[in-house]
Coordinates of C-alpha atoms and ligand atoms in Angstrom, one line a residue:
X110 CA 62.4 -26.3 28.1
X111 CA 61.1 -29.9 27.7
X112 CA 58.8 -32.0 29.7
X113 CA 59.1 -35.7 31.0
X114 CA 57.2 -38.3 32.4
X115 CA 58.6 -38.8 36.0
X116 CA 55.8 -41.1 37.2
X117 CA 53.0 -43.3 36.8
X118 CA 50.5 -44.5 38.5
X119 CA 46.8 -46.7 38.0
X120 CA 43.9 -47.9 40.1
X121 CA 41.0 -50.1 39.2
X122 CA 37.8 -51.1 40.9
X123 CA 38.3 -54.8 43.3
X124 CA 35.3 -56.1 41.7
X125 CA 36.6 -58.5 38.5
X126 CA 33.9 -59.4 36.1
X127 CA 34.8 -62.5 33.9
X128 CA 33.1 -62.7 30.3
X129 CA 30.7 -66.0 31.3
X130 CA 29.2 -63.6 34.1
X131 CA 27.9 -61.3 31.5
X132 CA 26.1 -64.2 29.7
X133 CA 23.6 -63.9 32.7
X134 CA 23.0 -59.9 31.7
X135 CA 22.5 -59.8 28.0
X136 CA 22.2 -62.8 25.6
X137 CA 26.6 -63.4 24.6
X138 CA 28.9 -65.4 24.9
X139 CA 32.6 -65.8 26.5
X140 CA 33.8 -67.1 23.1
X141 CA 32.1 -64.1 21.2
X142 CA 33.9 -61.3 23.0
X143 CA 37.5 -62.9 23.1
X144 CA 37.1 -63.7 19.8
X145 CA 35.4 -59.6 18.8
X146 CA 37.4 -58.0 21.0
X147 CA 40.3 -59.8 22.9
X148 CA 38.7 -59.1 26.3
X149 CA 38.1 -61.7 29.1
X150 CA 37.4 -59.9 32.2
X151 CA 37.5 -56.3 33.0
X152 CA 37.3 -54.5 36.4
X153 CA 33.8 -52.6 37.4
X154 CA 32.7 -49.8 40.3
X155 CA 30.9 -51.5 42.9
X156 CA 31.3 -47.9 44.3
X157 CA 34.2 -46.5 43.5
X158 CA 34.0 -43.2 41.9
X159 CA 35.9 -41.2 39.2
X160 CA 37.4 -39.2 41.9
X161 CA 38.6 -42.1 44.3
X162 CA 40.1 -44.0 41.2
X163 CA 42.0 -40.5 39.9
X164 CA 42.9 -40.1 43.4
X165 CA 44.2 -43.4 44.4
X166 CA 46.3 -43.3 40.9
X167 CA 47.7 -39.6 41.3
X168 CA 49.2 -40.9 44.6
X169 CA 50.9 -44.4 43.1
X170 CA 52.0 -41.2 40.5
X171 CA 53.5 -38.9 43.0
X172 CA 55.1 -41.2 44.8
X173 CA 56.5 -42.8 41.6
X174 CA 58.1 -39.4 41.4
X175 CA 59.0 -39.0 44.3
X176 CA 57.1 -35.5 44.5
X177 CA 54.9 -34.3 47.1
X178 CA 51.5 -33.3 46.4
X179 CA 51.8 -29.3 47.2
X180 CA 54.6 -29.4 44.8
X181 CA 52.2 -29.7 41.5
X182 CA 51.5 -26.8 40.1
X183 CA 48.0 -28.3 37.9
X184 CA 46.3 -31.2 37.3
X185 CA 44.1 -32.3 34.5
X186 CA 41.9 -35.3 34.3
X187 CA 40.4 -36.5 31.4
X188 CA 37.0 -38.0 31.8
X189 CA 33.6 -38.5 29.9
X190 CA 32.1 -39.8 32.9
X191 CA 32.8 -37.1 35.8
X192 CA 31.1 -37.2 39.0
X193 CA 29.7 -34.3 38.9
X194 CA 29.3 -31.2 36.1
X195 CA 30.6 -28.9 38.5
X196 CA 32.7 -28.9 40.5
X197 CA 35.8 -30.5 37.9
X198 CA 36.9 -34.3 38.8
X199 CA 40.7 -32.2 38.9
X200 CA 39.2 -30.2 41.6
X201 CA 37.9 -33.1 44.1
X202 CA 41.3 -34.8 43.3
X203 CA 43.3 -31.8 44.1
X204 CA 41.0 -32.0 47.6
X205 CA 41.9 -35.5 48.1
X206 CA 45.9 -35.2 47.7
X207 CA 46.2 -32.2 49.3
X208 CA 47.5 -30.4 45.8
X209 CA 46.9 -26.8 47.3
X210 CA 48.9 -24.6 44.8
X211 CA 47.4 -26.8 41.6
X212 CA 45.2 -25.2 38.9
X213 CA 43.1 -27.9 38.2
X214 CA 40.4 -28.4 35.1
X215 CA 39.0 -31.4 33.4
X216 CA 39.3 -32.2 29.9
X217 CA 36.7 -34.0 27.4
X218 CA 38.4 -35.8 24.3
X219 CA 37.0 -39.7 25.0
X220 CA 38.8 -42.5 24.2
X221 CA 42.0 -39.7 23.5
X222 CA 41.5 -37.8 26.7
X223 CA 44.9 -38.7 27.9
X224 CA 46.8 -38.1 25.1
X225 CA 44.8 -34.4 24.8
X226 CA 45.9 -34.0 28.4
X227 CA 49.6 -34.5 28.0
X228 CA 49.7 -32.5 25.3
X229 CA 47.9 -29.6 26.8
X230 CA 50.3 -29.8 29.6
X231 CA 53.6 -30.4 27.5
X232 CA 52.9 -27.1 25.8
X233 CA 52.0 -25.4 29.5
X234 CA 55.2 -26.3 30.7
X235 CA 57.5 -25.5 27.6
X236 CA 55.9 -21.6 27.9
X237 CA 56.7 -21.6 31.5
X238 CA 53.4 -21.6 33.0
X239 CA 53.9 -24.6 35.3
X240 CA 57.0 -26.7 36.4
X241 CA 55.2 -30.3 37.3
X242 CA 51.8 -31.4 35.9
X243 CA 49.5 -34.2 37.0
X244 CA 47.5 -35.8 33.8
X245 CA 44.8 -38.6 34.8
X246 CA 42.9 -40.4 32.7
X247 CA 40.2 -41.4 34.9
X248 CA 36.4 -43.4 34.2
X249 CA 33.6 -45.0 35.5
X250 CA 32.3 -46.0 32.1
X251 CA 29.8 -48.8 33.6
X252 CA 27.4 -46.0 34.6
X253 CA 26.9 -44.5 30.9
X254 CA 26.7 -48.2 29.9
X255 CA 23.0 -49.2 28.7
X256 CA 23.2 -52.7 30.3
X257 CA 20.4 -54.2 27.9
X258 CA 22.9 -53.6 24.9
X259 CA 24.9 -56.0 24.1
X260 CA 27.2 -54.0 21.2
X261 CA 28.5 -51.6 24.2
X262 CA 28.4 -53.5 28.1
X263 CA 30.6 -55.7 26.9
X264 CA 33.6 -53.7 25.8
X265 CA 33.8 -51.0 28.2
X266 CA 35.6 -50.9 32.0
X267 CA 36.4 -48.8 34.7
X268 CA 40.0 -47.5 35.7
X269 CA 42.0 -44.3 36.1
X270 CA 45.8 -44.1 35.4
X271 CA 47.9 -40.8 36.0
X272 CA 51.3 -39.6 34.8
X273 CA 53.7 -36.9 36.3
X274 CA 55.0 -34.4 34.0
X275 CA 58.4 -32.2 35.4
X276 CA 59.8 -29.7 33.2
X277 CA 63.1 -31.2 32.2
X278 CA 66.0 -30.1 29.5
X279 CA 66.6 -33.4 28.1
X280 CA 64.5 -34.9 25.7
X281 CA 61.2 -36.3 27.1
X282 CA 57.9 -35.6 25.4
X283 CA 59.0 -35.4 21.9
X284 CA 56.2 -34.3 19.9
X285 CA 52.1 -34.3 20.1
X286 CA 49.6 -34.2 17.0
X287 CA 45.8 -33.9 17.6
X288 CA 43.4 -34.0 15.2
X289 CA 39.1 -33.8 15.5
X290 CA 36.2 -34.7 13.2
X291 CA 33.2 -33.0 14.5
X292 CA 31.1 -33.6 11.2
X293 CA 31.0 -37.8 13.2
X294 CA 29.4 -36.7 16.2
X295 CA 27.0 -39.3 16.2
X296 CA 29.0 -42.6 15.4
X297 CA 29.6 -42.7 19.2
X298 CA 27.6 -40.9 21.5
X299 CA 26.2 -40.3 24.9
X300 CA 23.9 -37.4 25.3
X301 CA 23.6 -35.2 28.2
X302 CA 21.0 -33.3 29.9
X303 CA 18.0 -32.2 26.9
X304 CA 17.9 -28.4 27.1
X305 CA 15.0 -27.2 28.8
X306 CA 13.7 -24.2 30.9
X307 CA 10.6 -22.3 31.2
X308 CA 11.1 -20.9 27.8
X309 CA 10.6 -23.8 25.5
X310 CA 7.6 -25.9 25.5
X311 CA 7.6 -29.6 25.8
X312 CA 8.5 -31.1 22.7
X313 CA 9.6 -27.8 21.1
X314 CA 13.4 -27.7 22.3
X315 CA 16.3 -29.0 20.8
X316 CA 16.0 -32.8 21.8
X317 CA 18.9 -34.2 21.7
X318 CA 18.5 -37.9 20.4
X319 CA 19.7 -40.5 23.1
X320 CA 19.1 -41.2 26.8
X321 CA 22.1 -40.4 28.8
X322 CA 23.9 -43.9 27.7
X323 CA 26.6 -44.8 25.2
X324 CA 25.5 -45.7 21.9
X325 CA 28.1 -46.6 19.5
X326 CA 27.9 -48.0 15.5
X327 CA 30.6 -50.3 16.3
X328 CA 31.6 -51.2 12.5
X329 CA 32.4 -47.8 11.8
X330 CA 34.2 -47.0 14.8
X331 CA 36.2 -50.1 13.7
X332 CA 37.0 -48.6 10.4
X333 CA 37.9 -44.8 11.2
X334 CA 40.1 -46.8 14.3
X335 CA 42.2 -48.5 11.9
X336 CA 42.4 -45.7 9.3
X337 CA 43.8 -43.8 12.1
X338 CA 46.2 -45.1 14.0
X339 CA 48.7 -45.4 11.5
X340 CA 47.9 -41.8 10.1
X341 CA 48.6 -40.5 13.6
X342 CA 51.5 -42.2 14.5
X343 CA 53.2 -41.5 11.1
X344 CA 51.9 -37.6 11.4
X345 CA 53.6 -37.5 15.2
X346 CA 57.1 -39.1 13.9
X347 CA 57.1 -36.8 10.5
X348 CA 59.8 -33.8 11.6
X349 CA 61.5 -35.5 14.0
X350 CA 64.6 -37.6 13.8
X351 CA 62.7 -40.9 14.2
X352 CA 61.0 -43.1 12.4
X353 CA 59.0 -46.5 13.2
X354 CA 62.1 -48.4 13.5
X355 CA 63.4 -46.4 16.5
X356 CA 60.0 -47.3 18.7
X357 CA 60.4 -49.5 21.3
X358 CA 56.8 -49.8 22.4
X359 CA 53.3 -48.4 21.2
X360 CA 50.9 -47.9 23.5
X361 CA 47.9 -47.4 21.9
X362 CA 44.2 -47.0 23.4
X363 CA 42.6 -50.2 24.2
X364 CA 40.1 -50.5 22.1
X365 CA 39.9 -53.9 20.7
X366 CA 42.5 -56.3 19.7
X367 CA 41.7 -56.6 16.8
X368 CA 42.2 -52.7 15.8
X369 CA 45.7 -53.2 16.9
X370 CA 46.6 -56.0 15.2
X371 CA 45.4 -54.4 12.2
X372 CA 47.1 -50.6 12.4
X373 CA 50.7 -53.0 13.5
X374 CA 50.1 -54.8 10.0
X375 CA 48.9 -51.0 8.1
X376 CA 52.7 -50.0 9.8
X377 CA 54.6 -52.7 8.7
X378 CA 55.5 -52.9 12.8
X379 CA 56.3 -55.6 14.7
X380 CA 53.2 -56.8 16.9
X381 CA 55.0 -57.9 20.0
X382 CA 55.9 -54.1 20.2
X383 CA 52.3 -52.9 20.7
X384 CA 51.6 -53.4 24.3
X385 CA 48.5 -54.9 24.9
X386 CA 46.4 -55.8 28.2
X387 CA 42.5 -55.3 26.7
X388 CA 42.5 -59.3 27.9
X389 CA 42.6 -58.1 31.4
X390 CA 41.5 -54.5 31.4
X391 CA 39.1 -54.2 28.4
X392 CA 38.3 -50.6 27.4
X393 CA 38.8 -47.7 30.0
X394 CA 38.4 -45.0 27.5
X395 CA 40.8 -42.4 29.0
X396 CA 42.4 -44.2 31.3
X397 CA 43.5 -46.8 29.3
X398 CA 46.8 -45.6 28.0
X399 CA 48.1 -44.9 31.7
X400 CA 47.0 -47.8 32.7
X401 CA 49.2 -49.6 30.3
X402 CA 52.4 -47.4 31.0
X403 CA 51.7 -48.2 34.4
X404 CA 51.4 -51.5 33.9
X405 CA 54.4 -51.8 31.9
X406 CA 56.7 -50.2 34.3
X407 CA 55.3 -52.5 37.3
X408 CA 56.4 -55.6 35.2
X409 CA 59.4 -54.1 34.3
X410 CA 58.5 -53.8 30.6
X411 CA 59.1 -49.6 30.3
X412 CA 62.6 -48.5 31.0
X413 CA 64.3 -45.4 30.9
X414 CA 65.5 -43.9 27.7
X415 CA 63.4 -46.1 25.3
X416 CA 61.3 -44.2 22.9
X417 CA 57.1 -44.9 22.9
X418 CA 54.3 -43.6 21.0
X419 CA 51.2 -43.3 22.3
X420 CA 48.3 -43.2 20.6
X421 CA 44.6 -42.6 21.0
X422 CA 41.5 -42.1 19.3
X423 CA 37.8 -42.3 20.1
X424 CA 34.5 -40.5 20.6
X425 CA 34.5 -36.7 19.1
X426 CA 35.7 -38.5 17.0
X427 CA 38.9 -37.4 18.2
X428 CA 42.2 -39.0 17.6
X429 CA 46.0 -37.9 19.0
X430 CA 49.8 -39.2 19.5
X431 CA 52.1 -38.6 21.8
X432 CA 56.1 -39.2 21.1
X433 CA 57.5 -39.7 24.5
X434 CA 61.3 -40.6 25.4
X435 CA 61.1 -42.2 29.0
Ligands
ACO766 N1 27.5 -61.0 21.9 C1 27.0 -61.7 20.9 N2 26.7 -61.3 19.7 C2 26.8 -59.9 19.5 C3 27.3 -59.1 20.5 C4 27.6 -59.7 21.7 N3 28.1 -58.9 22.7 N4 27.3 -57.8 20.0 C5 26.8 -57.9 18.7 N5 26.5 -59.2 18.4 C6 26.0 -59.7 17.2 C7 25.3 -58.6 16.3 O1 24.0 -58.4 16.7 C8 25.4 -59.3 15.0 O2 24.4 -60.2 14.9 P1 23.6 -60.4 13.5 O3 24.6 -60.8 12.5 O4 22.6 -61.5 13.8 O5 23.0 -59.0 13.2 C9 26.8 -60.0 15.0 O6 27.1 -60.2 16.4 C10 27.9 -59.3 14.3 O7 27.8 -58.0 14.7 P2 28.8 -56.9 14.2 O8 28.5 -55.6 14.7 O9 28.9 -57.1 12.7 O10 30.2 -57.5 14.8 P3 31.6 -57.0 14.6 O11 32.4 -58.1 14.1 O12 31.7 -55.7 13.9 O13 32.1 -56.7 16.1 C11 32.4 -54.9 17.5 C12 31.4 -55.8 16.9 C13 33.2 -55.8 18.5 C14 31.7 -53.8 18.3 C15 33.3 -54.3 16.4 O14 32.6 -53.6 15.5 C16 34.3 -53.4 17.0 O15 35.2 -53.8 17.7 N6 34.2 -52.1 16.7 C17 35.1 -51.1 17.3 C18 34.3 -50.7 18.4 C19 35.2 -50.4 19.5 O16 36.4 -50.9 19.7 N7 34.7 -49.6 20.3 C20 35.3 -49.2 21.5 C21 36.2 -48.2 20.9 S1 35.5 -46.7 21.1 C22 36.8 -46.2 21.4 O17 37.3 -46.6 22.5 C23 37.4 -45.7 20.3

C-alpha cells in the first residue's frame, strides 16, 4: 500500500505587511530585506490563531479531495507556535471540522514540521493503521517574534497549509529521509517555560537561556541550509529509479532566496524549477511548503503525475525530503 496526496489547501492572515511598514518598527530597510532575503511583504495575525488558520486550510484540503471530514482517520499539525500546550492544535482542528473518528497529535520539527508530518503518516498508512490522513503545517510565528530584533521580525510570517493523504496502490509518496542534529540546539532557539516548582530555589534551577522569543545566528543557519538541501534531496532520490533530472518541481522551505538559489546551483538544477513565493509569503516555518503546493495547484503550476521533492530544514536543527508523485 502506498499513499498520495489527494488535496491541498492554505490560509493566511487578511492583514498584509509591506517591507517599508517595518521601517517604522525596527531600524531596516525595504531594500535590505529584498535584497537578504527576497521577501517584500508577508501576511500577519491580527487575531487569527494557529487553530483557525489549520482549520480554514484542512477545509480548502478536504474539499480539494473531495472527502468529508468524518472520513479522516488522523490528523497531524505541525507547529512551533500552538495555541495552547495542551490540548494539541490537531485536537481543536478536529473540533472545528467535525473529524470525529480522527486520532489527532501535534508534531514539533520547525521549519521541517511538514515534511516530518507526511512522513509519519506515509508510514501509518503503508502498515494499515489509517486509510486518509490530514497533515497541516500551521503558525503564528509573529507571537514568538522579539519585535525589537531586527535579524528575526523581518523574515518570519504567519500561514497554515494542509495536505490530504489517501492510501492509494499507485505510486504517490515515493520516499521520505529525515535526519536531526541535536548537538545545534542553540543556533535557533526559542525557549519555553523555565522549570520551576516549590523544590528549586530561585536562581538554582535549570534556567534555560532565552525569553520565550526566537533567537536565531542567522549566518550559520545560512550555512547548515545550504549544506543541506542538496544532501537531502540527493539522500531522498538515492534507491529509487530517479534522479534530479526526472523532477519537475522542488519545493523547498521558504527560507530565504537566497538559500535556494544557492542549493539549485550546489545541484546543478535548473532554478526556474524551484518554486518560490518568499516574495509574497516570507517564512511560515511549517507551513510554508503547503502553502506553496497549494499555491501551485491554484495557478495551475502542479499537475497530476509530475514528480516533486520537497524539502525542508530548520530549527532542531532538523532537516527532511519528501519524494512525492502527484
Ligand atoms: N535590516 C538592516 N540591517 C540588518 C538587518 C535588518 N533587518 N538585520 C541585520 N542587519 C545588519 C546586521 O546588524 C549587520 O550589520 P553590521 O555589519 O553593522 O554588524 C549587517 O546587516 C549584516 O548582517 P549579517 O547577519 O551578516 O547579514 P547576512 O547577509 O548574513 O543576512 C540573514 C542576514 C538574512 C539573516 C542571513 O544570515 C540569512 O538569511 N540567514 C539564514 C536565516 C534564515 O533564513 N532563517 C530563517 C530560516 S530558519 C529556517 O526557516 C530554517
Amino acid at each position: 500500500m502506498n499513499s498520495k496526496i489527494s488535496g491541498l489547501g492554505h490560509a493566511l492572515p487578511a492583514r498584509i505587511v509591506e517591507n517599508r511598514e517595518l521601517e517604522d518598527v525596527v531600524e531596516t530597510s525595504d531594500q535590505w530585506i529584498r535584497e537578504r532575503t527576497g521577501i517584500e511583504r508577508r501576511h500577519l495575525s491580527t487575531g487569527e490563531t494557529t487553530t483557525d488558520l489549520a482549520a480554514q486550510a484542512g477545509r480548502m484540503a478536504l474539499a480539494d479531495a473531495g472527502i468529508l471530514p468524518e472520513q479522516l482517520d488522523l490528523i497531524v499539525v505541525a507547529t512551533m507556535t500552538p495555541d495552547s500546550f495542551m490540548p494539541a492544535t490537531a485536537c481543536l482542528v478536529q473540533k472545528e471540522l467535525g473529524a470525529d473518528r480522527a486520532a489527532c497529535f501535534d508534531l514539533s520539527a520547525a521549519c521541517s514540521g511538514f515534511v516530518y508530518g507526511l512522513s509519519v503518516a506515509d508510514s501509518m498508512i503503508r502498515a494499515g493503521t489509517v486509510r486518509r490522513a490530514l497533515v497541516i503545517g500551521a503558525e503564528t510565528l509573529s507571537r514568538m517574534i522579539d519585535w525589537t530584533d531586527r535579524t528575526t521580525c523581518v523574515i518570519f510570517a504567519d500561514g497554515a497549509g494542509a495536505a490530504v493523504l489517501e492510501a492509494t496502490e499507485e505510486e504517490g509518496i515515493v520516499r521520505c529521509t529525515l535526519g536531526a542534529s541535536g548537538d545545534d540546539e542553540n543556533i535557533l532557539t526559542t525557549r519555553a517555560l523555565p522549570l520551576r516548582n516549590y523544590l528549586i530555589p530561585e536562581g538554582a534551577g535549570r534556567e534555560m537561556p532565552g525569553n520565550g522569543y526566537m533567537v536565531m545566528d542567522g549566518q550559520t543557519v545560512f550555512r547548515f541550509s545550504t549544506r543541506v538541501v542538496g544532501d537531502s534531496i540527493r539522500q531522498t532520490l538515492e534507491d529509487t529509479p530517479y534522479g534530479t533530472g526526472d523532477l519537475d518541481w522542488v519545493v523547498p522551505h521558504q527560507a530565504n532566496t537566497r538559500i535556494i538559489d544557492y542549493a539549485a546551483s550546489r545541484l546543478k538544477m535548473d532554478r526556474e524549477k524551484f518554486f518560490v513565493n518568499l516574495k509574497n509569503r516570507g517564512n511560515t516555518s511549517a507551513a510554508s511548503i503547503p502553502i506553496a503546493l497549494s499555491e501551485m495547484r491554484q495557478e495551475g503550476l502542479l499537475r497530476p503525475g509530475q514528480l516533486v521533492m520537497l524539502t525542508g530544514f530548520g530549527g532542531g536543527l532538523t532537516w527532511g525530503s519528501a519524494l512525492v508523485r502527484f
